[in-house]
Coordinates of C-alpha atoms in Angstrom, one line a residue:
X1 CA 46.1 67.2 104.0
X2 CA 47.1 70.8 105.4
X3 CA 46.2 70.2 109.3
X4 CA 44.3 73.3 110.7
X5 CA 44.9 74.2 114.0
X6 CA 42.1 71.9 116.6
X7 CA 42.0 68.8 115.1
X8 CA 45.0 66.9 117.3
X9 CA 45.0 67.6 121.1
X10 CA 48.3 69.8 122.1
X11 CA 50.4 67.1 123.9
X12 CA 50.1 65.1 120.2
X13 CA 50.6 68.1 118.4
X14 CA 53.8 68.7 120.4
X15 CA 55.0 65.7 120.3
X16 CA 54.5 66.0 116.4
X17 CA 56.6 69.0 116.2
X18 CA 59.6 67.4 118.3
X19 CA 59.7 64.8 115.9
X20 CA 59.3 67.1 112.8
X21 CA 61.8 69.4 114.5
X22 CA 64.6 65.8 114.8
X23 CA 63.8 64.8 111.5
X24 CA 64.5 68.3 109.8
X25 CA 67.6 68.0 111.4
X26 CA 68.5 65.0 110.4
X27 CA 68.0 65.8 106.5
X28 CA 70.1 69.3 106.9
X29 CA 72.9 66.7 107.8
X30 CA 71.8 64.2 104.9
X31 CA 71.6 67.0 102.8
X32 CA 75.0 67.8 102.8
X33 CA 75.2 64.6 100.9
X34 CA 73.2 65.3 97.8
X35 CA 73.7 69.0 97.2
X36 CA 76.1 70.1 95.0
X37 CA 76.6 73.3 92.9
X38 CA 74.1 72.5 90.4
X39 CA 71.2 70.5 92.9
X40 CA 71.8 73.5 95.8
X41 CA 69.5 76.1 93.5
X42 CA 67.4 73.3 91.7
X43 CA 66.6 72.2 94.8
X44 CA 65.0 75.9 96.1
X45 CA 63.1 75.6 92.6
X46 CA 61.5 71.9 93.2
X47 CA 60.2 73.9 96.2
X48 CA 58.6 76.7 94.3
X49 CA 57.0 74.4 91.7
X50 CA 56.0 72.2 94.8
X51 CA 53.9 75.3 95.8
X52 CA 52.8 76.2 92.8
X53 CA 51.0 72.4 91.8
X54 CA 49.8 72.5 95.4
X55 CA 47.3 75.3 94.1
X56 CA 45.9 73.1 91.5
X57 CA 43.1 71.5 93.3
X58 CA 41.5 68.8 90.9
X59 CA 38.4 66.5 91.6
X60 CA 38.5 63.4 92.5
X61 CA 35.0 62.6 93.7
X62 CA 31.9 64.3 93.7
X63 CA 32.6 67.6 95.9
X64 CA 35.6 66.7 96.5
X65 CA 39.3 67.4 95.1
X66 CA 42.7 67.0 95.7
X67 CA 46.4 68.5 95.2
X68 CA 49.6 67.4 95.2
X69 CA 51.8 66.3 98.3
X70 CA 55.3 66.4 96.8
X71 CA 57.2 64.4 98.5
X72 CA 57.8 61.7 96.3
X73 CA 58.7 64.5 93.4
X74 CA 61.0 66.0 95.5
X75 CA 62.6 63.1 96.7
X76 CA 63.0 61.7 93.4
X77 CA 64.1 65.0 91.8
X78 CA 66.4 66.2 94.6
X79 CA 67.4 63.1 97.0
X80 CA 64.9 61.9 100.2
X81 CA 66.8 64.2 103.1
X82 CA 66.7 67.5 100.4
X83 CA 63.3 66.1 99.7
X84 CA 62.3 66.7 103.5
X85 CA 63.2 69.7 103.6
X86 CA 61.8 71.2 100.4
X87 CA 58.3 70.5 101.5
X88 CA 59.5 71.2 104.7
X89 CA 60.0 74.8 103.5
X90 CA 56.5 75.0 101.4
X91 CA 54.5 73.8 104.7
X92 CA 56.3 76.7 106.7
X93 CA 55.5 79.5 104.0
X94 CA 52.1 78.1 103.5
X95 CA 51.4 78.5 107.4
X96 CA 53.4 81.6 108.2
X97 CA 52.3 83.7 105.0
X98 CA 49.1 82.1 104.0
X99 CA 47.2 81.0 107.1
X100 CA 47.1 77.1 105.4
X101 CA 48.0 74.8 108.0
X102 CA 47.5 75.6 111.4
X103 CA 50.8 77.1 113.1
X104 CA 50.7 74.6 116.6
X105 CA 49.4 72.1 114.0
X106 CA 52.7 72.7 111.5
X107 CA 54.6 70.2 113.2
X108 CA 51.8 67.2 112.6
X109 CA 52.0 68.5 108.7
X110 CA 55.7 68.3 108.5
X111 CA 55.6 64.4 109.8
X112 CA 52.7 63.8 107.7
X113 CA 53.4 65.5 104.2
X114 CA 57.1 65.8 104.4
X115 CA 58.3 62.7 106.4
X116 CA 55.9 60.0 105.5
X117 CA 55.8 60.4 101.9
X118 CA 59.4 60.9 101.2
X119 CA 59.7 58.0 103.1
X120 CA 57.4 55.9 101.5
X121 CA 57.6 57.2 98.6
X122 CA 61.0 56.6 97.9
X123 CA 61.5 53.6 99.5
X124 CA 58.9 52.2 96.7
X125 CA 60.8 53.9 94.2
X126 CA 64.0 52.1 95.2
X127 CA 62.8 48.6 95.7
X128 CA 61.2 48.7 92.0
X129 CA 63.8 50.6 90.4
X130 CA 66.2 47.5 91.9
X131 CA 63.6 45.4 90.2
X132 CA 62.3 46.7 87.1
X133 CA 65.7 47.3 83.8
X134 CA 67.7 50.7 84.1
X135 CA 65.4 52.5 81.8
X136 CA 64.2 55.6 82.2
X137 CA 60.9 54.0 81.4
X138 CA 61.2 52.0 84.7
X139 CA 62.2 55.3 86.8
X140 CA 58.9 57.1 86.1
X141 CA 57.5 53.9 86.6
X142 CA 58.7 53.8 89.7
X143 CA 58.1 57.2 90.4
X144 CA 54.7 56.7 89.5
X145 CA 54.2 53.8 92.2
X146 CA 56.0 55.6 95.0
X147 CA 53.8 58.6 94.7
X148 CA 50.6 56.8 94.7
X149 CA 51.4 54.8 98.1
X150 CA 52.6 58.1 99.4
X151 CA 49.0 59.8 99.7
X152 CA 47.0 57.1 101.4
X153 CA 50.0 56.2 103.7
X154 CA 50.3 59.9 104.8
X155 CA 46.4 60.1 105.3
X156 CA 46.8 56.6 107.8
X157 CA 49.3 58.2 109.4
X158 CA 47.0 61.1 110.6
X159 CA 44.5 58.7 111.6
X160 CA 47.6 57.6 114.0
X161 CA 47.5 60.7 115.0
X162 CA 43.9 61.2 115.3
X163 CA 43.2 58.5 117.4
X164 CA 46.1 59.5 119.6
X165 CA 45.1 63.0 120.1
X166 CA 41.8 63.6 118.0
X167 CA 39.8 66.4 119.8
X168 CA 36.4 64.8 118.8
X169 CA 34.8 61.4 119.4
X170 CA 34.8 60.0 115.9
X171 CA 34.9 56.6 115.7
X172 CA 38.2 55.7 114.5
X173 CA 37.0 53.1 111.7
X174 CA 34.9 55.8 109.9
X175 CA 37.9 57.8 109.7
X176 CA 40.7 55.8 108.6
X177 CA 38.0 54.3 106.2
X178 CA 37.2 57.6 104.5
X179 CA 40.6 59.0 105.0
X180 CA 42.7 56.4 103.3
X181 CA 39.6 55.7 100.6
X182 CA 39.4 59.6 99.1
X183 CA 43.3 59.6 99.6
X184 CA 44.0 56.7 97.4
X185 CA 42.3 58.6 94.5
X186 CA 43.9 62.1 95.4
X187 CA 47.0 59.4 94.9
X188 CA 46.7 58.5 91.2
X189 CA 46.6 62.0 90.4
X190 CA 49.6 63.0 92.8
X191 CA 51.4 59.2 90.8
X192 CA 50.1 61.2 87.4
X193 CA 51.9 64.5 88.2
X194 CA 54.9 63.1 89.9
X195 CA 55.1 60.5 86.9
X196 CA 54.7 63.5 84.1
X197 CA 57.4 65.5 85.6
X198 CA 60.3 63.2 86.5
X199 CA 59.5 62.1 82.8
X200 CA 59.7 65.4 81.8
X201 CA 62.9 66.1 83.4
X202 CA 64.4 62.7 82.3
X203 CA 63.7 63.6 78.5
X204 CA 65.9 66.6 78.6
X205 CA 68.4 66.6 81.6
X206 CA 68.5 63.1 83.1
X207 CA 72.0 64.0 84.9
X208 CA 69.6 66.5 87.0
X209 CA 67.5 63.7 88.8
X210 CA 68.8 62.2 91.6
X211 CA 66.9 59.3 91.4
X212 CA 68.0 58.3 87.8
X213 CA 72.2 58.9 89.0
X214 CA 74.0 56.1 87.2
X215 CA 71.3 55.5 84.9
X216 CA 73.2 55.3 81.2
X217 CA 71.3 56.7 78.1
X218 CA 72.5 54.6 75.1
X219 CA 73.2 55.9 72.3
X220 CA 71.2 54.6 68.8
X221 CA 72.2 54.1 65.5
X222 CA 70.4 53.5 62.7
X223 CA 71.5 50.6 60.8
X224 CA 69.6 48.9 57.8
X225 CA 66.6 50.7 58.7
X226 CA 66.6 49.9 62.0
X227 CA 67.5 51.6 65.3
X228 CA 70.5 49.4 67.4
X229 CA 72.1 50.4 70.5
X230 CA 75.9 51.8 69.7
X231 CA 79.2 50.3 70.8
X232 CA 79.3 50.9 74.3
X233 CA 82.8 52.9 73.6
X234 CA 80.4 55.0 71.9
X235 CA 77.5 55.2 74.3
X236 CA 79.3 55.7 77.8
X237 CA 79.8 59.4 77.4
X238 CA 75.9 59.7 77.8
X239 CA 76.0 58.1 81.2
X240 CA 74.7 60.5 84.0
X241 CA 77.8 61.7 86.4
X242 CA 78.2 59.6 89.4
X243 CA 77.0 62.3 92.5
X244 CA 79.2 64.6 93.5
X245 CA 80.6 65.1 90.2
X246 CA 81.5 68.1 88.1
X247 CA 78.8 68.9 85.7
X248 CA 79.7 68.1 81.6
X249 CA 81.0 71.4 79.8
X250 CA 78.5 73.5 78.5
X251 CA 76.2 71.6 80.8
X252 CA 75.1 74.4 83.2
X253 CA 71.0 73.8 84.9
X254 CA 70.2 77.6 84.4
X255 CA 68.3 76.9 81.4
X256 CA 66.0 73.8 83.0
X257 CA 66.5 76.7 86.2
X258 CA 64.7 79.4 84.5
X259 CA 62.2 77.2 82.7
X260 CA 61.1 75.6 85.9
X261 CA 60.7 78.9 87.4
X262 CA 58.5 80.4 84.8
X263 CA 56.2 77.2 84.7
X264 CA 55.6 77.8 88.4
X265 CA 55.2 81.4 88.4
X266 CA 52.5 80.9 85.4
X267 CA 51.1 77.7 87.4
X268 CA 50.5 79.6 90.2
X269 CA 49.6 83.2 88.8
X270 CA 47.0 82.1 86.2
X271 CA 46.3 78.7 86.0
X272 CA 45.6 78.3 89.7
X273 CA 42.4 80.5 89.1
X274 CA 40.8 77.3 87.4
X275 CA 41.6 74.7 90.1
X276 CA 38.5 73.0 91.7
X277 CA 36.9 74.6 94.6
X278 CA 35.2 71.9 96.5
X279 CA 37.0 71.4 99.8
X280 CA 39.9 68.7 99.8
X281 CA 40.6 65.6 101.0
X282 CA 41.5 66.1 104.6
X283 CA 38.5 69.0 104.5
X284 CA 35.7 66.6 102.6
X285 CA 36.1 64.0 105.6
X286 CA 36.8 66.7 108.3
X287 CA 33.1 68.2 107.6
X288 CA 31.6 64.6 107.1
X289 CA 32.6 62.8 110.2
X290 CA 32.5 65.7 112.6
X291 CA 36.4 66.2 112.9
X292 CA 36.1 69.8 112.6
X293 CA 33.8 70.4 115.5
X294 CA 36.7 72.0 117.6
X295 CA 38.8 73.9 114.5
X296 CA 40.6 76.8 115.7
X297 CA 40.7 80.3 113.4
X298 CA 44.5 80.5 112.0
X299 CA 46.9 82.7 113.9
X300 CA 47.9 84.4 110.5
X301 CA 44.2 84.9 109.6
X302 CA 44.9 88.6 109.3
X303 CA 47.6 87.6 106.9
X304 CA 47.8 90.0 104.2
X305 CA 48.0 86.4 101.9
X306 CA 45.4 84.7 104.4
X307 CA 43.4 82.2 101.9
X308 CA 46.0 82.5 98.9
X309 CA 44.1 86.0 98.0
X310 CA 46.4 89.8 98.1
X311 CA 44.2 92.2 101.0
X312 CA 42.1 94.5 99.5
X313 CA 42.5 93.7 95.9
X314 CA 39.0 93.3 94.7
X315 CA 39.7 91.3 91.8
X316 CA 39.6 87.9 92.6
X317 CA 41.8 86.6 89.7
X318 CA 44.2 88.6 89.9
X319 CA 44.6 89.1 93.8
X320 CA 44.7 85.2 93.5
X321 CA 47.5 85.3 91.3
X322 CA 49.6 87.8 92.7
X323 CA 49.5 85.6 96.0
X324 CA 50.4 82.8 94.3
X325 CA 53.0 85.1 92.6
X326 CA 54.0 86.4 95.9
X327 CA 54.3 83.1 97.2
X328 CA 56.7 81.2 94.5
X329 CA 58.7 84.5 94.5
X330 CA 58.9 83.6 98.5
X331 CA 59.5 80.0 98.3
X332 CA 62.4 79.9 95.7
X333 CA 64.2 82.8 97.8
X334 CA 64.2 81.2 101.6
X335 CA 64.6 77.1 100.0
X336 CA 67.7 78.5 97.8
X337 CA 68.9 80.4 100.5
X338 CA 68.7 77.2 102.8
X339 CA 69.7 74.9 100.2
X340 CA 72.6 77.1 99.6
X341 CA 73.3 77.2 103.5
X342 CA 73.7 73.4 103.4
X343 CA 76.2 73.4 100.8
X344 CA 78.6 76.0 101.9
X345 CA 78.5 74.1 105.0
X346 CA 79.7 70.5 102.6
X347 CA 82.8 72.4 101.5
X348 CA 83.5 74.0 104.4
X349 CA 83.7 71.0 106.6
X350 CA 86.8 69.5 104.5
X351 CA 88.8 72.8 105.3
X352 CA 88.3 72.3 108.7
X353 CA 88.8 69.3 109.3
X354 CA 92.1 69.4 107.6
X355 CA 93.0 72.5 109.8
X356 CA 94.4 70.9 112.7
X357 CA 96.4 68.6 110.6
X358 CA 98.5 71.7 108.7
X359 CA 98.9 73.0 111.8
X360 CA 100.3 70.1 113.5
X361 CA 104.6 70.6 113.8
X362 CA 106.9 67.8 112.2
X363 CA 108.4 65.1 114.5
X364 CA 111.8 66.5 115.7

């Protein structure tokens, strides 16, 4: 789904980027809202991992594969306005660093693989997770769902876009067709990850998704041989804090911190070396219909990262994995940094806001 540079005309593409542009701003204000002290560097680490999975190219059809969007994850993991902004941040590295995504076509990327599927993504994940028991069965249930309408959504929304401002004559059937077809498989194995790793995260620190918040975690006991719920006296400690709220003692996210970071650094330094090769998605469809008659060569060709390989290392395993390496090293510092940015901006808008009010002399 990476956009190269020539596929949408520049008054689309612009328009694109003014968009992506308002709705990154919008999520640095929403932000505020969902970071805290533990989410702030969780949330630069769903953007590393975010990175790292998008490496993993699997197949999905014959010469074809596929590879992880993110959204839904992130929004799920982190809240939809830090979700924005985590992929947000991968899209930019991608671009700048690895010539993946064209840079005049970054802004079309952002809308498509940031906006939309947090957007739809998430807004699936809330109406079932109204629905469905408070379980944290039905959240990766829900996350499953969200994450699989994500991916064909995101690919009709570049057909929007193609018809708007496609550079070839394609007829627009053919490609929302194909688009939306090979992107509805590519979304059962974006449901699959997003699915496995909220459930993963949900086994061991529920407190630490934002879309499980409120979610209580009963406590069993084992009576006459059989497993009962215990007295809710009992059980309401193991409810997950209400946002915003201290962390439990002895509750610190280093650990889940560190272990997330090592799974992405391995993910992306060695396992990435066995993805599929066949081109994806947007690339399969690109070559079949013609899109790609007018592509433009990458800005950041000359990239020292250009094609997720290190210049002039021979090798092509490990020149592979040092960029990928490189690039989770990369990701986790600027989305921290950002994410941390955002918070110190939370608690510093109390202070001064009360400012004026110590300030202001007593009557008489």
């Amino acid at each position: 789904m990476h956009v190269p540079d020539g596929f949408i005309d520049a008054p689309v593409s612009l328009a694109a980027g003014v968009a992506a542009a308002g709705a990154v701003a919008v999520s640095l204000r929403g932000a505020r809202r969902e970071l805290d002290e533990r989410t702030a560097p969780l949330a630069g680490l769903v953007a590393a991992f975010i990175f790292a999975v998008q490496m993993l190219n699997f197949p999905v059809a014959a010469g074809t594969s596929g590879h992880l969007l993110g959204g839904a994850l992130a929004a799920i993991l982190v809240g939809p306005w830090t979700g924005v902004l985590c992929v947000s941040v991968v899209l930019l590295m991608q671009s700048v660093l690895f010539a993946d995504g064209g840079l005049t076509a970054l802004g079309v990327n952002v809308v498509n693989m940031a906006v939309v599927t947090v957007v739809v993504a998430y807004a699936v994940f809330r109406g079932l997770a109204r629905l469905l028991p408070r379980t944290r069965r039905s959240v990766t249930v829900a996350a499953f769902a969200g994450a699989l309408v994500s991916v064909p959504a995101s690919a009709a929304v570049f057909t929007l876009q193609y018809a708007l401002g496609g550079t070839t004559d394609v007829p627009l059937g053919k490609v929302l067709t194909a688009m939306v077809g090979v992107h509805v498989l590519i979304g059962i194995g974006e449901a699959a990850i997003t699915a496995a790793t909220v459930g993963a995260v949900l086994a061991v620190r529920p407190d630490l998704v934002h879309g499980a918040r409120g979610l209580t975690a009963p406590l069993k006991l084992r009576v006459g041989g059989e497993l009962v719920d215990a007295p809710a006296q009992t059980a309401a400690p193991a409810a997950t804090p209400a946002p915003g709220a201290p962390a439990p003692a002895g509750r610190s996210a280093r650990k889940v911190w560190g272990v997330g970071l090592a799974t992405a650094l391995v993910l992306a330094g060695f396992v990435s070396f066995y993805a599929s090769a066949a081109p994806d998605g947007l690339e399969k469809v690109a070559a079949d219909q013609g899109i790609d008659q007018n592509v433009r060569e990458h800005a950041a060709a000359g990239s020292p990262l250009a094609d997720y390989g290190v210049k002039d290392v021979d090798d092509a395993r490990l020149s592979g994995g040092l960029a990928g390496v490189i690039g989770v090293g990369a990701t986790v510092a600027v989305g921290t940094g950002v994410f941390w940015a955002v918070r110190r901006r939370r608690t510093a808008a109390p202070a001064q806001t009360a400012a004026p009010t110590a300030a202001t002399p007593s009557a008489g």
